[in-house]
């Protein structure tokens, strides 16, 4: 029965399109709203995953290798992107001291207003305080200038 | 206006509700400085994913249905976790779970090589590099910028709108089956005939059957004959990215823009 088979393939494709679309959208929301640069790049990777899922679905439906080929190249580009992005993030972290993208808002257009952080209360979640070991042994000698600026890590 | 009318007639109400709930739930789950409403957001996203699950078509038999639903649930739930967790380390770990779910979905489609490659390259290499940088950069707990988002409401609204568009587009495409009859989604009720994509029977593509037993062999033949040039270009791209990453790190150390001081941060 070729018909039943065809219908099932259509349903499979539509399921995969829905899942791919949802993955893409969730990644999009994360990219737009998160401020941590690393989480932003994770969200971008998630959008790539969503596209990959739909490409594989289309490839299966058309009985064509093109979809899977494209996903292989997406994988390559994602690896390149991750390498460059992480080098960039590392450099920006050394310059700015943290991973906040709002730190780099000087790059905005001249006529755009500056983003001002809301004041939010500190959170003291007892679950977030991790156990520590009791100090033992001799106290290490601490040089004065090392407390201000670490010459090496 | 016209577009809205067409959209409302073709997309079913269930999907609209699901998209709306997804946006609302994501908005409540995103970090907004307090943990109020998180549980409600969790409920909303679960309900929305459930509604989307109702919209999924049942497949051939029960076993593949169960496997497929489990893969989908793992993928989407962990994707939401990856986006909404406060701690970036948790984000990365949830994202690893998303990757495993997608790899399972690839296996389900018969794309074995891609499933393995996703696990090895993405979860094994890219994600671990992310975690490395995360550990290097952010050893402390929750910082202010992890506990606040940019316009969470606006971006969640954008997400909901995008979901509506994607669901509608995916549902309004119809297909021709082997006999030339139009097979399509039951929800598309439109006057004019929509674009119909011809069905390609497996006899037409005997040589490149995508579900062949010799999967990697066929994939390799396709990759290194038809797409040879693209492979070369991809290799060059990898090399350029490698050189670029090294250049960025090495150059960033010595010259360029000054280090941001506290005053400059306040002035900005």
Coordinates of C-alpha atoms in Angstrom, one line a residue:
Chain A
X1 CA 0.0 0.0 0.0
X2 CA 2.0 3.0 -1.2
X3 CA -0.7 5.4 0.0
X4 CA -0.5 4.5 3.7
X5 CA 3.2 4.7 3.6
X6 CA 3.1 8.1 2.0
X7 CA 0.6 9.5 4.5
X8 CA 2.8 8.2 7.4
X9 CA 5.8 10.0 5.9
X10 CA 3.9 13.2 5.6
X11 CA 2.9 12.9 9.3
X12 CA 6.5 12.2 10.3
X13 CA 7.6 15.3 8.3
X14 CA 5.0 17.5 10.0
X15 CA 5.9 16.3 13.4
X16 CA 9.6 17.1 12.8
X17 CA 8.7 20.5 11.4
X18 CA 6.8 21.3 14.5
X19 CA 9.6 20.1 16.8
X20 CA 12.2 21.9 14.8
X21 CA 10.1 25.1 14.9
X22 CA 9.6 24.9 18.6
X23 CA 13.4 24.3 19.3
X24 CA 14.2 27.3 17.0
X25 CA 11.7 29.6 18.9
X26 CA 12.9 28.6 22.3
X27 CA 16.5 29.3 21.2
X28 CA 15.3 32.6 19.8
X29 CA 13.7 33.7 23.1
X30 CA 16.8 32.7 24.9
X31 CA 19.0 34.7 22.6
X32 CA 16.9 37.8 22.8
X33 CA 16.4 37.8 26.5
X34 CA 19.5 36.4 28.3
X35 CA 22.3 38.7 29.2
X36 CA 25.1 36.2 29.8
X37 CA 27.2 36.0 26.6
X38 CA 27.8 32.3 27.0
X39 CA 24.1 31.5 27.5
X40 CA 23.3 33.7 24.4
X41 CA 25.7 31.5 22.3
X42 CA 24.1 28.4 23.7
X43 CA 20.7 29.7 22.6
X44 CA 22.1 30.4 19.1
X45 CA 23.4 26.8 18.9
X46 CA 19.9 25.7 19.9
X47 CA 18.4 27.6 17.0
X48 CA 20.9 25.7 14.7
X49 CA 19.6 22.4 16.2
X50 CA 16.0 23.4 15.4
X51 CA 17.0 24.0 11.8
X52 CA 18.9 20.7 11.6
X53 CA 15.9 18.8 12.9
X54 CA 13.7 20.2 10.1
X55 CA 16.4 19.6 7.5
X56 CA 16.7 15.9 8.4
X57 CA 12.9 15.6 8.3
X58 CA 12.8 17.1 4.8
X59 CA 15.6 14.9 3.7
X60 CA 13.8 11.8 4.9
X61 CA 10.6 12.9 3.2
X62 CA 12.2 13.5 -0.2
X63 CA 14.4 10.5 0.0
X64 CA 17.3 12.8 -0.6
X65 CA 20.7 13.1 1.1
X66 CA 20.7 16.9 0.7
X67 CA 19.2 17.5 4.1
X68 CA 21.7 15.4 5.9
X69 CA 24.6 16.9 3.9
X70 CA 23.4 20.4 5.0
X71 CA 23.3 19.3 8.6
X72 CA 26.9 18.1 8.4
X73 CA 27.9 21.5 7.1
X74 CA 25.9 23.2 9.8
X75 CA 27.9 21.2 12.3
X76 CA 31.1 22.4 10.7
X77 CA 29.9 26.0 10.8
X78 CA 28.7 25.6 14.4
X79 CA 32.2 24.4 15.4
X80 CA 33.8 27.4 13.8
X81 CA 31.3 29.7 15.4
X82 CA 31.9 28.2 18.8
X83 CA 35.7 28.5 18.5
X84 CA 35.5 32.2 17.4
X85 CA 32.8 33.1 19.9
X86 CA 34.5 31.5 22.8
X87 CA 37.8 33.3 22.0
X88 CA 35.9 36.5 21.7
X89 CA 34.1 35.9 25.0
X90 CA 37.3 35.1 26.7
X91 CA 38.9 38.3 25.5
X92 CA 35.8 40.4 26.4
X93 CA 35.9 38.8 29.9
X94 CA 39.5 39.8 30.3
X95 CA 38.7 43.4 29.4
X96 CA 35.4 43.8 31.2
X97 CA 35.6 41.5 34.2
X98 CA 32.3 39.8 33.6
X99 CA 30.1 38.1 31.0
X100 CA 27.4 40.8 30.9
X101 CA 26.6 42.0 27.4
X102 CA 25.3 45.3 28.9
X103 CA 28.9 46.1 29.6
X104 CA 29.5 46.6 25.9
X105 CA 26.5 48.9 25.4
X106 CA 29.0 51.7 24.5
X107 CA 28.9 50.2 21.0
X108 CA 25.3 51.3 20.6
X109 CA 24.2 54.2 18.3
X110 CA 24.7 57.7 19.6
X111 CA 21.0 58.5 19.7
X112 CA 20.0 55.4 21.7
X113 CA 19.4 55.8 25.4
X114 CA 21.6 53.9 27.8
X115 CA 20.3 50.8 29.5
X116 CA 20.0 51.3 33.2
X117 CA 20.0 48.2 35.5
X118 CA 17.0 47.7 37.7
X119 CA 17.9 47.4 41.4
X120 CA 16.9 43.9 42.6
X121 CA 17.3 42.5 46.0
X122 CA 20.2 40.1 46.7
X123 CA 19.1 36.5 46.9
X124 CA 20.3 34.3 49.7
X125 CA 19.2 30.9 48.6
X126 CA 20.4 28.4 51.1
X127 CA 20.5 25.8 48.3
X128 CA 23.1 28.0 46.5
X129 CA 25.6 28.1 49.3
X130 CA 27.9 25.2 48.7
X131 CA 29.8 23.3 51.4
X132 CA 33.4 24.3 52.0
X133 CA 36.3 22.4 53.5
X134 CA 37.8 23.5 56.8
X135 CA 41.2 25.2 56.2
X136 CA 44.1 23.1 57.4
X137 CA 47.9 23.4 57.3
X138 CA 50.1 26.5 57.3
X139 CA 48.6 29.8 56.0
X140 CA 50.1 30.6 52.6
X141 CA 52.2 33.7 52.3
X142 CA 50.3 36.4 50.5
X143 CA 52.2 39.2 48.8
X144 CA 50.7 42.7 49.0
X145 CA 50.5 43.4 45.3
X146 CA 48.9 40.0 44.5
X147 CA 45.8 41.0 46.4
X148 CA 45.2 44.0 44.1
X149 CA 46.3 42.6 40.8
X150 CA 47.2 39.0 40.1
X151 CA 50.3 38.8 37.9
X152 CA 49.5 35.3 36.9
X153 CA 46.7 32.8 37.4
Chain B
X1 CA -5.8 42.2 8.0
X2 CA -6.2 39.8 5.1
X3 CA -3.3 37.8 6.3
X4 CA -4.7 37.6 9.8
X5 CA -8.0 36.4 8.5
X6 CA -6.3 33.7 6.5
X7 CA -4.1 32.8 9.4
X8 CA -7.1 32.5 11.7
X9 CA -8.9 30.3 9.3
X10 CA -6.1 27.9 8.7
X11 CA -4.5 27.5 12.1
X12 CA -6.6 25.8 14.6
X13 CA -7.5 27.3 17.9
X14 CA -5.7 24.7 19.9
X15 CA -2.4 25.6 18.3
X16 CA -3.1 29.3 19.0
X17 CA -3.7 28.6 22.6
X18 CA -0.6 26.5 22.8
X19 CA 1.6 29.2 21.3
X20 CA 0.1 31.8 23.6
X21 CA 0.7 29.6 26.7
X22 CA 4.2 28.9 25.6
X23 CA 5.0 32.6 25.4
X24 CA 3.4 33.3 28.7
X25 CA 5.1 30.4 30.4
X26 CA 8.5 31.3 29.0
X27 CA 8.1 34.8 30.2
X28 CA 7.3 33.6 33.7
X29 CA 10.2 31.2 33.7
X30 CA 12.9 33.6 32.4
X31 CA 14.9 35.2 35.2
X32 CA 13.3 38.5 36.2
X33 CA 15.0 39.2 39.5
X34 CA 12.6 37.2 41.7
X35 CA 11.4 33.7 41.8
X36 CA 7.8 34.6 41.9
X37 CA 5.6 32.9 39.3
X38 CA 8.2 30.2 38.4
X39 CA 5.9 27.3 39.4
X40 CA 3.0 28.8 37.5
X41 CA 5.3 29.3 34.5
X42 CA 6.3 25.6 34.7
X43 CA 2.6 24.6 34.7
X44 CA 1.9 26.9 31.7
X45 CA 4.8 25.5 29.6
X46 CA 3.8 22.0 30.5
X47 CA 0.2 22.5 29.4
X48 CA 1.4 24.2 26.2
X49 CA 3.8 21.3 25.4
X50 CA 1.0 18.9 26.1
X51 CA -1.3 20.8 23.6
X52 CA 1.5 20.6 21.0
X53 CA 1.9 16.9 21.7
X54 CA -1.8 16.5 21.0
X55 CA -1.2 18.1 17.6
X56 CA 1.6 15.6 16.7
X57 CA 0.5 12.9 14.4
X58 CA 0.6 9.3 15.6
X59 CA 3.0 7.2 13.6
X60 CA 3.0 3.6 12.4
X61 CA 3.0 1.6 15.6
X62 CA 2.8 2.1 19.3
X63 CA 6.5 1.3 20.1
X64 CA 7.8 4.0 17.7
X65 CA 5.1 6.4 19.0
X66 CA 6.4 5.9 22.5
X67 CA 10.0 6.3 21.5
X68 CA 9.2 9.4 19.4
X69 CA 7.2 11.1 22.2
X70 CA 10.0 10.4 24.8
X71 CA 12.6 11.9 22.5
X72 CA 10.4 14.9 21.8
X73 CA 9.7 15.5 25.4
X74 CA 13.3 15.2 26.4
X75 CA 14.4 17.6 23.7
X76 CA 11.8 20.3 24.3
X77 CA 11.7 20.2 28.1
X78 CA 15.5 20.4 28.3
X79 CA 15.5 23.2 25.7
X80 CA 13.2 25.3 27.9
X81 CA 15.4 24.4 30.9
X82 CA 18.5 25.5 29.0
X83 CA 17.1 28.9 28.2
X84 CA 15.5 29.7 31.5
X85 CA 17.9 28.5 34.1
X86 CA 19.7 31.2 36.1
X87 CA 23.0 29.5 36.5
X88 CA 24.9 29.2 33.2
X89 CA 26.4 25.9 34.2
X90 CA 22.9 24.5 34.6
X91 CA 22.0 26.0 31.2
X92 CA 24.9 24.1 29.6
X93 CA 23.9 20.8 31.2
X94 CA 20.3 21.2 30.1
X95 CA 21.6 22.0 26.6
X96 CA 23.6 18.8 26.7
X97 CA 20.3 16.9 27.3
X98 CA 18.7 18.8 24.4
X99 CA 21.5 17.6 22.2
X100 CA 21.0 14.0 23.3
X101 CA 17.3 14.4 22.5
X102 CA 18.0 15.7 19.1
X103 CA 20.5 12.9 18.5
X104 CA 17.7 10.5 19.4
X105 CA 15.4 12.3 16.9
X106 CA 18.1 11.9 14.2
X107 CA 18.4 8.2 14.9
X108 CA 14.6 7.9 14.7
X109 CA 14.8 9.4 11.2
X110 CA 17.5 6.9 10.2
X111 CA 20.2 9.5 10.2
X112 CA 22.6 7.4 12.2
X113 CA 25.8 9.3 11.3
X114 CA 24.3 12.6 12.2
X115 CA 23.1 11.3 15.6
X116 CA 26.6 10.0 16.4
X117 CA 28.1 13.2 15.1
X118 CA 25.8 15.4 17.2
X119 CA 26.7 13.5 20.3
X120 CA 30.5 13.5 19.6
X121 CA 30.9 16.9 18.1
X122 CA 28.3 18.9 19.9
X123 CA 27.9 17.3 23.3
X124 CA 31.4 16.0 23.4
X125 CA 33.5 18.9 22.0
X126 CA 31.6 22.2 21.6
X127 CA 29.6 21.9 24.8
X128 CA 32.7 20.9 26.9
X129 CA 34.6 23.9 25.5
X130 CA 31.6 26.1 26.5
X131 CA 31.8 24.6 30.0
X132 CA 35.6 25.2 30.1
X133 CA 35.2 28.9 29.3
X134 CA 32.3 29.1 31.7
X135 CA 34.5 27.7 34.5
X136 CA 37.3 30.0 33.6
X137 CA 35.1 33.1 33.5
X138 CA 32.5 32.7 36.0
X139 CA 33.5 30.9 39.2
X140 CA 31.1 32.7 41.4
X141 CA 27.4 32.0 42.0
X142 CA 24.5 34.0 40.7
X143 CA 25.5 37.5 39.4
X144 CA 23.1 40.3 38.6
X145 CA 23.1 39.8 34.9
X146 CA 22.2 36.1 35.3
X147 CA 19.2 37.1 37.5
X148 CA 17.8 39.7 35.1
X149 CA 16.9 39.4 31.4
X150 CA 16.5 42.0 28.7
X151 CA 12.8 42.7 28.0
X152 CA 11.6 39.2 29.0
X153 CA 8.0 40.0 28.1
X154 CA 8.8 41.3 24.6
X155 CA 11.1 38.4 23.7
X156 CA 8.6 35.9 24.9
X157 CA 5.9 37.6 22.9
X158 CA 8.2 37.5 19.8
X159 CA 8.6 33.8 20.5
X160 CA 4.9 33.2 20.7
X161 CA 4.3 35.1 17.4
X162 CA 7.1 33.2 15.8
X163 CA 5.6 29.9 17.0
X164 CA 2.2 30.8 15.5
X165 CA 3.9 31.7 12.2
X166 CA 6.0 28.5 12.0
X167 CA 3.1 26.2 13.1
X168 CA 0.8 27.8 10.5
X169 CA 3.4 27.5 7.7
X170 CA 4.3 24.0 8.5
X171 CA 0.6 23.0 8.7
X172 CA -0.5 24.8 5.5
X173 CA 1.8 23.0 3.1
X174 CA 0.2 20.0 1.5
X175 CA 1.7 17.1 -0.4
X176 CA 0.9 14.9 -3.3
X177 CA 1.0 11.2 -2.6
X178 CA 2.0 8.5 -5.0
X179 CA -1.3 8.6 -6.9
X180 CA -1.2 12.3 -7.2
X181 CA -3.9 13.0 -4.6
X182 CA -3.4 15.9 -2.3
X183 CA -2.5 14.7 1.1
X184 CA -2.3 17.3 3.7
X185 CA -3.1 18.6 7.0
X186 CA -6.7 18.4 7.9
X187 CA -6.7 22.0 9.2
X188 CA -5.9 23.7 5.9
X189 CA -9.3 24.8 4.6
X190 CA -8.7 27.4 1.9
X191 CA -10.5 28.3 -1.3
X192 CA -7.5 28.4 -3.6
X193 CA -5.3 25.4 -4.0
X194 CA -2.2 25.7 -1.9
X195 CA 1.2 24.9 -3.2
X196 CA 1.5 21.1 -3.4
X197 CA 4.9 19.5 -3.1
X198 CA 5.1 16.4 -5.4
X199 CA 5.7 13.1 -3.7
X200 CA 8.8 11.3 -4.8
X201 CA 8.3 7.5 -4.6
X202 CA 11.3 5.5 -3.6
X203 CA 11.5 3.9 -7.0
X204 CA 12.5 7.3 -8.5
X205 CA 15.5 7.5 -6.2
X206 CA 16.7 3.9 -6.1
X207 CA 20.3 4.8 -6.1
X208 CA 20.1 7.1 -3.1
X209 CA 17.7 5.4 -0.7
X210 CA 18.1 7.3 2.5
X211 CA 17.1 4.3 4.6
X212 CA 19.6 2.0 3.0
X213 CA 21.4 -0.5 5.3
X214 CA 24.8 0.8 4.2
X215 CA 24.1 4.2 5.7
X216 CA 27.5 5.6 6.2
X217 CA 28.8 4.2 2.9
X218 CA 26.0 5.9 0.9
X219 CA 26.4 9.1 2.9
X220 CA 30.2 9.1 2.3
X221 CA 29.7 8.5 -1.4
X222 CA 27.2 11.4 -1.6
X223 CA 29.4 13.7 0.5
X224 CA 32.7 13.1 -1.4
X225 CA 31.3 13.1 -4.9
X226 CA 28.5 15.5 -5.2
X227 CA 29.6 17.8 -2.4
X228 CA 33.3 17.5 -2.7
X229 CA 33.9 21.2 -3.3
X230 CA 31.7 22.1 -0.3
X231 CA 33.8 19.7 1.9
X232 CA 37.0 21.5 0.8
X233 CA 35.4 24.9 1.5
X234 CA 34.3 23.6 4.9
X235 CA 37.8 22.4 5.7
X236 CA 39.2 25.8 4.7
X237 CA 36.6 27.5 6.9
X238 CA 37.7 25.4 9.9
X239 CA 41.3 26.4 9.3
X240 CA 40.4 30.1 9.0
X241 CA 38.3 29.9 12.2
X242 CA 41.2 28.3 14.0
X243 CA 43.6 31.0 12.9
X244 CA 41.0 33.6 13.7
X245 CA 40.4 32.3 17.2
X246 CA 44.1 32.3 18.0
X247 CA 44.5 35.8 16.5
X248 CA 41.6 37.2 18.6
X249 CA 43.0 35.8 21.9
X250 CA 46.6 36.7 21.1
X251 CA 45.8 40.2 19.8
X252 CA 43.3 40.9 22.6
X253 CA 45.9 40.5 25.3
X254 CA 48.3 43.2 24.1
X255 CA 46.6 46.0 22.3
X256 CA 43.3 47.6 21.3
X257 CA 40.7 49.0 23.6
X258 CA 41.4 49.9 27.2
X259 CA 40.1 47.9 30.1
X260 CA 36.7 49.0 31.3
X261 CA 37.0 50.7 34.7
X262 CA 34.3 51.1 37.3
X263 CA 33.8 54.8 36.4
X264 CA 33.5 54.0 32.7
X265 CA 30.9 51.3 33.5
X266 CA 28.8 53.7 35.4
X267 CA 29.1 56.4 32.7
X268 CA 28.1 54.1 29.9

